[in-house]
Coordinates of C-alpha atoms and ligand atoms in Angstrom, one line a residue:
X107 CA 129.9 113.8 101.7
X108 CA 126.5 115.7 101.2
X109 CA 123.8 113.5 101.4
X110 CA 121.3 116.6 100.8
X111 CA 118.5 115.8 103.3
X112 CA 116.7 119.0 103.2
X113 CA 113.4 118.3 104.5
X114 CA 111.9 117.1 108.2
X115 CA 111.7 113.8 108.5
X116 CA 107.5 113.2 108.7
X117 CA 106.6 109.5 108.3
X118 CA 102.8 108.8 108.3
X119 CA 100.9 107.2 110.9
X120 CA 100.8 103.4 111.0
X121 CA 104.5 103.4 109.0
X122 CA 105.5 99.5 109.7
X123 CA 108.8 99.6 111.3
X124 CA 110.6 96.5 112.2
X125 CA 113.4 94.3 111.3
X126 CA 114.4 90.9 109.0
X127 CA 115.6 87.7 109.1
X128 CA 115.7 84.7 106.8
X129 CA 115.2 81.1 108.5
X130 CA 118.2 79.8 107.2
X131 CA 120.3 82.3 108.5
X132 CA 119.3 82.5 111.6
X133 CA 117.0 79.1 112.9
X134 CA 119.4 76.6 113.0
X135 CA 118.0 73.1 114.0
X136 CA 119.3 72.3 110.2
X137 CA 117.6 67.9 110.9
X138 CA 115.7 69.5 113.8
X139 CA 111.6 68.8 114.2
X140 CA 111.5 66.6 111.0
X141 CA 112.8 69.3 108.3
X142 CA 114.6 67.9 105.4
X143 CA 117.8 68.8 104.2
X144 CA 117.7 72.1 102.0
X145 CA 120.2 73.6 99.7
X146 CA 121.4 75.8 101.9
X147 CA 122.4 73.2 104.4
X148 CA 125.1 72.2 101.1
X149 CA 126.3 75.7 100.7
X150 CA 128.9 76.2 103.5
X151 CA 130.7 79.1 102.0
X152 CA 127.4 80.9 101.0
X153 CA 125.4 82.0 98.3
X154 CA 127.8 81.9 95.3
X155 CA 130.1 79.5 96.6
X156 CA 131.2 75.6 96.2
X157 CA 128.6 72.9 97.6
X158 CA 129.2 69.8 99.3
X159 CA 127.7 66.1 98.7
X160 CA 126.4 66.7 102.7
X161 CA 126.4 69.0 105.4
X162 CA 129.7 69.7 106.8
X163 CA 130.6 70.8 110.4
X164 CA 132.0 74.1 109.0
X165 CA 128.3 75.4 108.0
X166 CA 127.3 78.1 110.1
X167 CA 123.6 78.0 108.8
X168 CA 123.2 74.6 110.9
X169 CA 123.6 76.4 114.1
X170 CA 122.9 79.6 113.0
X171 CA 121.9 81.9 116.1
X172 CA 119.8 79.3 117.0
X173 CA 116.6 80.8 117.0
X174 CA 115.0 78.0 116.8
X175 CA 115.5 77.1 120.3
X176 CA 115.3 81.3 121.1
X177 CA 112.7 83.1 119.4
X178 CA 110.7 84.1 122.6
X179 CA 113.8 85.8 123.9
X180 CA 114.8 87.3 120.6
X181 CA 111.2 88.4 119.6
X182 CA 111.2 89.9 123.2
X183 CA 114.2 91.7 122.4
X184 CA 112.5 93.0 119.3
X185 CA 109.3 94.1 121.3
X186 CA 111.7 96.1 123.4
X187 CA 112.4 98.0 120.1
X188 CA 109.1 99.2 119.9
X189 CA 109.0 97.0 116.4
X190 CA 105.6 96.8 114.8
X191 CA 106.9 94.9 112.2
X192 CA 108.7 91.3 111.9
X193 CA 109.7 89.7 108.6
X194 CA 111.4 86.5 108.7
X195 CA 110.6 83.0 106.3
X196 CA 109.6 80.0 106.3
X197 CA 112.0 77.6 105.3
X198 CA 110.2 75.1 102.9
X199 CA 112.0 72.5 104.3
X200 CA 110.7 72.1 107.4
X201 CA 106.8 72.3 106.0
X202 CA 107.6 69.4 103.1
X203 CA 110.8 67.9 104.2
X204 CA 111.6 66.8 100.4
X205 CA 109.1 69.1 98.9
X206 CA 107.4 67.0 96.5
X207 CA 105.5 65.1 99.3
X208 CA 101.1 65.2 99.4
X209 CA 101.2 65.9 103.5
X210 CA 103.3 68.6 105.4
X211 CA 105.3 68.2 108.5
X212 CA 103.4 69.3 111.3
X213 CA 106.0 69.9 113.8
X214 CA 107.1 72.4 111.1
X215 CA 103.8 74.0 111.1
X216 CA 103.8 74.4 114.4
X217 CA 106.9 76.0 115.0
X218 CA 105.8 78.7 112.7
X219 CA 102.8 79.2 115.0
X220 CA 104.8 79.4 117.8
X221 CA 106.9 82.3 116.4
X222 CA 103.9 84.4 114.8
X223 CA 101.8 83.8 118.2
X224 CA 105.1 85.3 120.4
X225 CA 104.9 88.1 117.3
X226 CA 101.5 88.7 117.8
X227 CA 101.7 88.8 121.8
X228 CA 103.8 91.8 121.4
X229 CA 101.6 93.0 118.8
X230 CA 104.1 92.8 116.1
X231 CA 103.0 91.8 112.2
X232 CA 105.4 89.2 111.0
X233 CA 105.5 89.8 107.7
X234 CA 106.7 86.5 105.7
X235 CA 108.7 85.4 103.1
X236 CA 107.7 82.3 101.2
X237 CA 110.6 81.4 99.7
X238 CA 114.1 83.3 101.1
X239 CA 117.1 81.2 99.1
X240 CA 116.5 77.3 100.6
X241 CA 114.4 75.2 98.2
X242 CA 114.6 71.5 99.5
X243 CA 117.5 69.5 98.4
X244 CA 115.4 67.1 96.9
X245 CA 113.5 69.1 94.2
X246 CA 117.1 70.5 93.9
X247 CA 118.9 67.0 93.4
X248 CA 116.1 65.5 91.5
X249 CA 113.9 68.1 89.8
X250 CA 116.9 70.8 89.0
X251 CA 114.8 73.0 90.9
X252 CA 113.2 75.8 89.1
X253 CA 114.3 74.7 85.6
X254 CA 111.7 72.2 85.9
X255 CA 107.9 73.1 85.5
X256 CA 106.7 70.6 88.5
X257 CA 108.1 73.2 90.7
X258 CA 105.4 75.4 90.2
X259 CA 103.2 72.5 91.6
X260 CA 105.0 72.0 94.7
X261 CA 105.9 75.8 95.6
X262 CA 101.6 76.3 95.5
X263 CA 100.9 73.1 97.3
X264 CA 103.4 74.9 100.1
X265 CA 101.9 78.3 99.8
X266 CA 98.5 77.1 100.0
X267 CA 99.2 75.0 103.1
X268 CA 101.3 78.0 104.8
X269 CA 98.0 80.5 104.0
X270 CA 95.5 78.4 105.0
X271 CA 97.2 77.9 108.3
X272 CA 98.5 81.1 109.0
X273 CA 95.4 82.8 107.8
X274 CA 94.3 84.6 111.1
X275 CA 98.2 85.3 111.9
X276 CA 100.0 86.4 109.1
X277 CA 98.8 89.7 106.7
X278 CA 101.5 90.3 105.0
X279 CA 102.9 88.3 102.1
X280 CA 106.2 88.0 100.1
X281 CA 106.6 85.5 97.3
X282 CA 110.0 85.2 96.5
X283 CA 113.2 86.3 98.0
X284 CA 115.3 89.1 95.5
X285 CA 113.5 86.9 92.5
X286 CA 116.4 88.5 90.1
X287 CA 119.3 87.2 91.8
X288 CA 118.3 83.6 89.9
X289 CA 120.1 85.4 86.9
X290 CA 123.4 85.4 89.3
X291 CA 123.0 82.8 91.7
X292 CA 121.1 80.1 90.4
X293 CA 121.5 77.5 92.9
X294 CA 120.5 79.0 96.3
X295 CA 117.8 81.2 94.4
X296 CA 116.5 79.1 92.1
X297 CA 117.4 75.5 93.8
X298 CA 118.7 74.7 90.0
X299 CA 121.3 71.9 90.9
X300 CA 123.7 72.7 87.0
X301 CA 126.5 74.2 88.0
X302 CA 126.0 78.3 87.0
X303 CA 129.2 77.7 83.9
X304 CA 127.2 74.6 82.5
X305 CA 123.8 76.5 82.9
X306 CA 122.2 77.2 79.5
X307 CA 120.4 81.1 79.3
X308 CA 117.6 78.5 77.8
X309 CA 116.9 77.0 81.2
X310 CA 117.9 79.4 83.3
X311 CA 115.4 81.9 81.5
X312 CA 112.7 79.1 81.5
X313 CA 113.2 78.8 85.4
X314 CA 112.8 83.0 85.9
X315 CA 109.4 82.0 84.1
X316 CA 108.2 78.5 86.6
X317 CA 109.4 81.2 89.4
X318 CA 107.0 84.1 87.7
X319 CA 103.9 82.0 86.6
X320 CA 104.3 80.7 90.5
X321 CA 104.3 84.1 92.0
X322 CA 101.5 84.9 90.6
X323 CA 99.1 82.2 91.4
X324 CA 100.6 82.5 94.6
X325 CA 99.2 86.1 94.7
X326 CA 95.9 84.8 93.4
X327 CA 95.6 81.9 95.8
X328 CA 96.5 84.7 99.0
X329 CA 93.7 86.5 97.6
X330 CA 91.2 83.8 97.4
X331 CA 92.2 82.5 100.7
X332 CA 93.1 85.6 103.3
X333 CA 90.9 88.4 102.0
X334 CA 92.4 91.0 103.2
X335 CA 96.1 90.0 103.2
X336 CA 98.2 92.0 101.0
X337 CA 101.5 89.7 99.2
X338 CA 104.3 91.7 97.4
X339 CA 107.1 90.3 95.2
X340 CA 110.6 90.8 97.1
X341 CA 113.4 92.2 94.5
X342 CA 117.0 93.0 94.8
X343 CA 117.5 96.9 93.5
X344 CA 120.9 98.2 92.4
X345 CA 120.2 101.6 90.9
X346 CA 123.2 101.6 88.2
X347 CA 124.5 105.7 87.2
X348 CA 126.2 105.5 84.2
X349 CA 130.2 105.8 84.7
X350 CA 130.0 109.0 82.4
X351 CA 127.4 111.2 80.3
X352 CA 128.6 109.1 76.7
X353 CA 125.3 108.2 75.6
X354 CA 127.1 104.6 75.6
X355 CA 127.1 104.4 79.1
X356 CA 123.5 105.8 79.5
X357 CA 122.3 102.8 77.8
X358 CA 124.7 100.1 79.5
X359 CA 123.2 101.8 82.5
X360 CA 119.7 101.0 80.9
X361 CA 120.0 97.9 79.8
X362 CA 121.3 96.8 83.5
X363 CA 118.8 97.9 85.0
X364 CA 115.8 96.4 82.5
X365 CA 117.3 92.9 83.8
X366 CA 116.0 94.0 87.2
X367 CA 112.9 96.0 86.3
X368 CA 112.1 93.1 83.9
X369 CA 110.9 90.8 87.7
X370 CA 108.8 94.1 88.8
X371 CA 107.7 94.7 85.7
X372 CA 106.2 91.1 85.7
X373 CA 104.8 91.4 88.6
X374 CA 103.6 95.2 88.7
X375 CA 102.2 95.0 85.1
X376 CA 101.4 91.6 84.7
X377 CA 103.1 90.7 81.2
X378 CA 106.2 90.5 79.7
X379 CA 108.3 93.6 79.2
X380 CA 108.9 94.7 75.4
X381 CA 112.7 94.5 76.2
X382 CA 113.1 91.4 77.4
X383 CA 111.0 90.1 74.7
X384 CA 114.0 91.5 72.2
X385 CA 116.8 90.4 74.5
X386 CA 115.5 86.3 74.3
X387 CA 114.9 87.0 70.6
X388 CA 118.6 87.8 69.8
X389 CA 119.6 85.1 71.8
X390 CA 117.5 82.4 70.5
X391 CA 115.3 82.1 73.4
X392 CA 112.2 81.0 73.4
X393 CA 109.9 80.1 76.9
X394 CA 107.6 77.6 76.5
X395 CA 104.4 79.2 77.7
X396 CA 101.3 76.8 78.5
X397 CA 98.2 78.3 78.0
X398 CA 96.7 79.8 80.7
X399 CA 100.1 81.2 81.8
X400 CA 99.8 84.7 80.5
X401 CA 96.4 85.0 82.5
X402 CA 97.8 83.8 85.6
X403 CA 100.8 86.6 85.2
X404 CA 97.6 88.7 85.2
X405 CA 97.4 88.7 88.7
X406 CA 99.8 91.2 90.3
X407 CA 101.0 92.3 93.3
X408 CA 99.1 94.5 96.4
X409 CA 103.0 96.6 96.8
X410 CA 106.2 95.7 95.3
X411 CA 109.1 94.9 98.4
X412 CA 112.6 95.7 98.0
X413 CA 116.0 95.5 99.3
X414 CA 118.4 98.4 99.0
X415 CA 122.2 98.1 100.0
X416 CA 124.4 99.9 97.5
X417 CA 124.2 101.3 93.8
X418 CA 126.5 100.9 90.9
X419 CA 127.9 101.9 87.8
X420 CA 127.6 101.0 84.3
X421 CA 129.8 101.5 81.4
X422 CA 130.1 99.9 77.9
X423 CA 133.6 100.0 78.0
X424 CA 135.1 96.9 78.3
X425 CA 138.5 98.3 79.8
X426 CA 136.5 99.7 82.4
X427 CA 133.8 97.3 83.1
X428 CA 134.0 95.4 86.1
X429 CA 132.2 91.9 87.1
X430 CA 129.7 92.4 90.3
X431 CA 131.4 93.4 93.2
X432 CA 128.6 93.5 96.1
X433 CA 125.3 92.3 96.4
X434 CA 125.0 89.4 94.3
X435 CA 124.5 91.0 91.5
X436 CA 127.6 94.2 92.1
X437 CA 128.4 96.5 89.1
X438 CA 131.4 99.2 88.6
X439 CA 132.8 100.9 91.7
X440 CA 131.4 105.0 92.0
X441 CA 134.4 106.9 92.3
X442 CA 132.7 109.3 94.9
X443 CA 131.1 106.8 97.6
X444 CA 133.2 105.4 100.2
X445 CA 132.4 101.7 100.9
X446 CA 132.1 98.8 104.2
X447 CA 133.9 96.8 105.3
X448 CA 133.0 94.1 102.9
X449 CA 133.6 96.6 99.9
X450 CA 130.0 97.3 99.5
X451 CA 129.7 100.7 98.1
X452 CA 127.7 103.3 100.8
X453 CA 125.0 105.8 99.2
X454 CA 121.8 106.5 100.7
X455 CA 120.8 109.2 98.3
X456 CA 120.7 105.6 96.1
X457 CA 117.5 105.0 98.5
X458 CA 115.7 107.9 97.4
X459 CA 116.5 107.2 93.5
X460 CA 114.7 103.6 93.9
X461 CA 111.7 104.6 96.1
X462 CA 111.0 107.3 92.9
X463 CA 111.9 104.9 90.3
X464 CA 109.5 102.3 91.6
X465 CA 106.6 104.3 91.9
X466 CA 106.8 106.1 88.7
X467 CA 107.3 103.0 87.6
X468 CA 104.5 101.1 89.3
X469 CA 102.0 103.6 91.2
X470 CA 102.0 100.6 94.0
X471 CA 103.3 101.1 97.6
X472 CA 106.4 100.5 98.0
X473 CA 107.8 98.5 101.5
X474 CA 111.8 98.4 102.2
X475 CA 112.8 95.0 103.4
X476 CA 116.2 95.4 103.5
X477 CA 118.9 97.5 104.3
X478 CA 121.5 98.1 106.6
X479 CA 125.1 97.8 107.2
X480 CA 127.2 94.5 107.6
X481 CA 130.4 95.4 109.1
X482 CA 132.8 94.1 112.1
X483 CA 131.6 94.9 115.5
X484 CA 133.4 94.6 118.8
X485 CA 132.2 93.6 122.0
X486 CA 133.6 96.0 124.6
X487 CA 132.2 97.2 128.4
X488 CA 129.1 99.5 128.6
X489 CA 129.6 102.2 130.7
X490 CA 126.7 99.6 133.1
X491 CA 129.7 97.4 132.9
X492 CA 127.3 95.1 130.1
X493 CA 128.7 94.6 127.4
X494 CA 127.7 96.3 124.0
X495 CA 128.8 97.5 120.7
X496 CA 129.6 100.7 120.2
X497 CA 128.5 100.9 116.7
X498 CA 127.9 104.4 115.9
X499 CA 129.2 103.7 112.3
X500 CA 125.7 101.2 111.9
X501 CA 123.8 104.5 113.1
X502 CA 125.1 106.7 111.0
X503 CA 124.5 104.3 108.0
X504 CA 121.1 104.1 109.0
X505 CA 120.3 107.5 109.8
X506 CA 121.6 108.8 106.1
X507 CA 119.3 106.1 104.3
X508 CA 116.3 106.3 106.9
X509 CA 116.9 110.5 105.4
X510 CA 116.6 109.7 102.5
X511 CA 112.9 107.7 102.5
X512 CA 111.7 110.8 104.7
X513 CA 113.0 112.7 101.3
X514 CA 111.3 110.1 99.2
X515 CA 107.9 110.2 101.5
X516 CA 108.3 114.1 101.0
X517 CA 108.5 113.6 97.2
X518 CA 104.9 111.7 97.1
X519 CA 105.9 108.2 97.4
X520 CA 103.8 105.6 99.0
X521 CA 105.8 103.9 101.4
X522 CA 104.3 101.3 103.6
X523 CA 107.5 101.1 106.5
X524 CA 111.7 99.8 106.8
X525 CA 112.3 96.9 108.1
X526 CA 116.5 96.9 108.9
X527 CA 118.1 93.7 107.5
X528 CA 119.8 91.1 110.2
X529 CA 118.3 93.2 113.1
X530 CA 119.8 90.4 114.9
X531 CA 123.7 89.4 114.2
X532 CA 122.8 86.1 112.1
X533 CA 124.7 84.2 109.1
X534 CA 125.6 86.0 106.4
X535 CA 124.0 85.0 102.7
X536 CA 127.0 86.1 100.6
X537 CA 130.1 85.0 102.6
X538 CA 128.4 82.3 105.2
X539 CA 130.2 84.7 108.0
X540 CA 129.3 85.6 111.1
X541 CA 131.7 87.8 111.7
X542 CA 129.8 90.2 108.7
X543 CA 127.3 91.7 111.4
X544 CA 124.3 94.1 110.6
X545 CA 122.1 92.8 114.0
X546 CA 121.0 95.8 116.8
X547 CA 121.8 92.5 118.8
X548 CA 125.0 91.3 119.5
X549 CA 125.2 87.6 119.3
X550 CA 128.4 85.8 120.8
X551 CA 128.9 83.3 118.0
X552 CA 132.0 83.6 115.8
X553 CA 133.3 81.7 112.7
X554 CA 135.5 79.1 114.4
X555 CA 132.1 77.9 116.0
X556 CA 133.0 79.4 119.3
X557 CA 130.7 80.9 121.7
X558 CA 127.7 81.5 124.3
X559 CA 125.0 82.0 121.9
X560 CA 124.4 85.0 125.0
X561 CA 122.7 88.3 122.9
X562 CA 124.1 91.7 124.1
X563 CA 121.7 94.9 123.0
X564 CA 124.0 97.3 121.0
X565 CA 124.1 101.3 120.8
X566 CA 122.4 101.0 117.7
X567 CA 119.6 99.0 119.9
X568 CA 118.8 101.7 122.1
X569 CA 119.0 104.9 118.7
X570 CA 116.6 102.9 116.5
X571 CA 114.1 102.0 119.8
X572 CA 114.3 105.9 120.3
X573 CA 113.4 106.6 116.3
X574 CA 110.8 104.3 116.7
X575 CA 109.1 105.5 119.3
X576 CA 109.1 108.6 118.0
X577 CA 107.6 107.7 114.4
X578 CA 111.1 109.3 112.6
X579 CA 110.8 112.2 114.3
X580 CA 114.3 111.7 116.3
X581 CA 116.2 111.8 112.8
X582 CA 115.8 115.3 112.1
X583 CA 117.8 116.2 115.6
X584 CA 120.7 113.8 114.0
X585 CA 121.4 115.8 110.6
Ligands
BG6_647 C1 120.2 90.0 100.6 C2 119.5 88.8 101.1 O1 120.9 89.7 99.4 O2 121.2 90.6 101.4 C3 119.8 88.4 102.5 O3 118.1 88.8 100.9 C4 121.3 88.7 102.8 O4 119.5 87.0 102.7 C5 121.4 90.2 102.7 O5 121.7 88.3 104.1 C6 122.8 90.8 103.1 O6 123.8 90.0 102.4 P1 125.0 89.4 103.2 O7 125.7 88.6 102.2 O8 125.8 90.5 103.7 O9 124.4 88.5 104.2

C-alpha cells in the first residue's frame, strides 16, 4: 500500500513530542491515598462492557501498571526518550473522593505534585487531562452523572482546585477526554449510571450540553486563573469516506461526521451548529438552556486536541451498513486498509485528512493526543541478552502516520506536537486487556494477574528516542 509521503519530513522548532496515559489505566492504587471509588473501578471488562455492584478481583484498572507506586522510574524512562511532552490525568476521584464534597483530598493533591515535579525535573510539560472516562461513582450512583445539571458545579469546583494548585506546574489543559464518545458510551464518558438501551436521546443530549456549558467555563476559569496556560477540548476523530461515490453515501458520510464536528464545533465556534439544531428538532429534542449558558459557550478553546486511530466508512444502505467496529464509535470496514490485531482498521493517510479538516474547519492549532498501535507483543532476548520487543510492526505504524503530519505540517497546518498513546504498556479502555499493548515499555503484567511489574525498553523505545532527538528528521531515511 502507497501511503504517498512525498515530502521531507520538517517539523518546527519547539514541536511537543511526548507520550499519554490516562490515570485509570495505568495508576492503580484503585482505595489507595484516600481516593474514592470511581466508575471505572465498576467496569471490569472496559469501556462498553457489563458493571458490577463493586470492584472485582478480575479488574485490571486496580493494579493497573502501578504507577502510582512507579512514576519516578517510569517518567525516567520517558526522559530517556528525549520526551518534551507528558500527558496523563487526573483521576477526579482521588481529588473529591465522592465528588460532590466542599474540601479535596490532599494526599490526592499531592500525588499529582509529585508526578508533575519528577515531569518538570526532566524538563518535560505534562500536559493534563481533566476528566479521562472515571467520574466518581458517587455523582454516578446518585446524580446519574452528566444527565444531571449539578455536575457542572462539581466538575468546576474540581478544575478550579486542580488550576489553582498546579498553576506554576501545569501549562497545558485538556477538558474532557474524546467528549463525543458520550453519544456511544455513556457510562465511562459521561458517568450516566441508565443503562445505554434505557437511555432516552433526551437525557443523553441534555448531558452532551452539562459536559459543553462545563468545558467552557472551565476554559474561562483557566484563563482567569493561569494566564498564560493554553486548555484545548480532547475529541475522538474517525474521518468516515463514503463506501461509494452515490450521492447517498456522501451524505451518510456527512451526517456521521457532523455528530463529531458537532463537540469541535462547540468548542471552536462557541454555539451550536445549524445541523444539530435540525437533528434535535426532528427528534423532539429540546435542551433546556439557562440563561447565561449560550455566553459561557462563548468562551472557546486556545487549540482543539485529538485522537486519531483508524477511519471508516459510511453508507446509507442498510444491507451494507455495519454497527461500530473500532474505536468506540467504529463505522463500515474500507475494503483497501489492512487492520490490527484488534480489527482496528490501519490508514495513516486518515491522519493527514483530519489535521486538514480541522484547521479549515477551525483556523486553531491543532495537538495529536493519541495515536498508536495496540497489538500483541512478545518478550524475547535482546541481542544484550535483555529482554525486549521486537516490535518493528509498532514502528512501522508510527512512521506512516508520523508521515503523514510532516505532509499535513507541509500543507500549512498548525500543529503544536504527537504525543503516542500508552507510551507505556497500560490497561486497555475498550477491552480492559493488557495483553492489547501500544507502550515503547514493556511491562510484565498479563491478564491472569501474573507478573513482575519489571518494564523492559522495546525496539520501538530506542526508534522514537532517535526521531526525537532528531526533531523528525530520522523519518525521511525510513520511507
Ligand atoms: C481512546 C482513549 O479511546 O483510545 C484511551 O482515550 C484508550 O483511553 C485509547 O486507551 C485506545 O483504546 P484501547 O481500547 O485500545 O485502549
Amino acid at each position: 500500500m502507497n501511503h504517498a509521503t512525498r515530502t521531507k519530513p520538517a517539523f518546527p522548532e519547539g514541536f511537543l513530542w511526548g507520550g499519554a496515559v490516562a490515570a485509570n489505566q495505568l495508576e492503580g492504587a484503585y482505595n489507595e491515598g484516600g481516593k474514592g471509588l470511581s466508575t471505572q473501578d465498576v467496569a471490569p471488562r472496559g469501556i462498553m462492557g457489563p458493571i458490577t455492584e463493586a470492584p472485582t478481583a478480575d479488574n485490571m484498572k486496580l493494579i493497573g501498571i502501578d504507577f502510582y507506586h512507579r512514576y519516578k522510574e517510569d517518567i525516567k524512562l520517558f526522559a530517556e526518550m528525549g520526551f518534551k511532552v507528558f500527558r496523563t490525568s487526573i483521576a477526579w476521584a482521588r481529588i473529591f473522593p465522592n465528588g460532590d464534597e466542599l474540601e479535596p483530598n490532599e494526599e490526592g493533591l499531592q500525588f499529582y505534585d509529585n508526578v508533575f515535579d519528577e515531569c518538570r525535573k526532566y524538563g518535560i510539560e505534562p500536559l493534563v487531562t481533566i476528566s479521562h472516562y472515571e467520574t466518581p461513582l458517587h455523582l454516578s450512583k446518585t446524580y446519574d452523572g452528566w444527565v444531571n445539571r449539578k455536575l457542572i458545579d462539581y466538575y468546576l469546583r474540581f478544575a478550579e482546585t486542580v488550576f489553582k494548585r498546579y498553576k506554576d506546574k501545569v501549562n497545558y489543559w485538556l477538558t474532557f477526554n474524546e467528549i463525543n464518545s458520550i453519544l456511544e458510551a455513556p457510562f465511562l464518558s459521561g458517568g450516566i449510571y441508565t443503562p445505554k438501551e434505557q437511555l432516552r436521546k433526551q437525557d443523553l443530549y441534555q448531558a452532551v450540553h452539562h459536559e459543553l456549558v462545563a468545558s467552557a467555563a472551565a476554559v474561562k476559569l483557566c484563563h482567569e486563573l493561569i494566564p498564560g496556560a493554553q486548555i484545548g477540548c480532547m475529541i475522538l476523530s474517525m474521518p468516515a469516506y463514503p463506501l461509494t461515490p452515490h450521492p447517498d453515501d456522501v451524505i451518510a458520510a456527512m451526517e456521521f461526521e457532523h455528530k463529531n464536528y458537532f463537540f469541535g464545533d462547540v468548542h471552536a465556534r462557541g454555539r451550536y451548529p445549524g445541523y444539530m439544531k435540525r437533528y434535535f428538532r426532528e427528534r423532539g429534542i429540546t435542551i433546556q438552556m439557562e440563561p447565561g449558558d449560550e455566553d459561557i459557550l462563548k468562551h472557546t478553546v486556545d487549540f482543539i486536541s485529538f485522537s486519531y486511530y483508524m477511519s471508516v466508512c459510511q453508507t446509507a444502505d442498510p444491507a451494507k451498513a455495519q454497527a461500530g467496529r473500532g474505536n468506540i464509535i467504529g463505522g463500515v470496514p474500507n475494503p483497501f486498509l489492512a487492520e490490527s490485531d484488534w480489527g482496528w482498521q490501519i490508514d495513516p493517510q486518515g491522519l493527514r485528512v483530519v489535521l486538514n479538516a480541522f484547521y479549515d474547519r477551525y483556523q486553531k492549532p491543532l495537538f495529536i493526543v493519541e495515536n498508536g498501535l495496540g497489538a500483541v507483543d512478545e518478550l524475547v532476548a535482546g541481542d544484550d541478552g535483555v529482554p525486549t520487543v521486537k516490535d518493528d510492526y509498532r514502528i512501522a505504524y508510527l512512521r506512516d502516520h508520523l508521515l503523514q503530519v510532516a505532509e499535513a505540517l507541509e500543507d500549512g497546518v498548525e500543529i503544536m506536537g504527537f504525543t503516542s498513546w500508552g507510551c507505556i504498556d497500560l490497561v486497555s479502555a475498550t477491552s480492559a486487556q493488557l495483553k492489547k499493548r501500544y507502550g515503547f515499555i514493556y511491562v510484565d503484567r498479563h491478564d491472569d494477574g501474573s507478573g513482575t511489574l519489571e518494564r523492559y525498553r522495546k525496539q520501538s523505545f530506542y526508534w522514537y528516542k532517535d526521531v526525537i532527538a532528531t526533531n523528525g528528521a530520522s523519518l525521511s531515511e525510513q520511507r
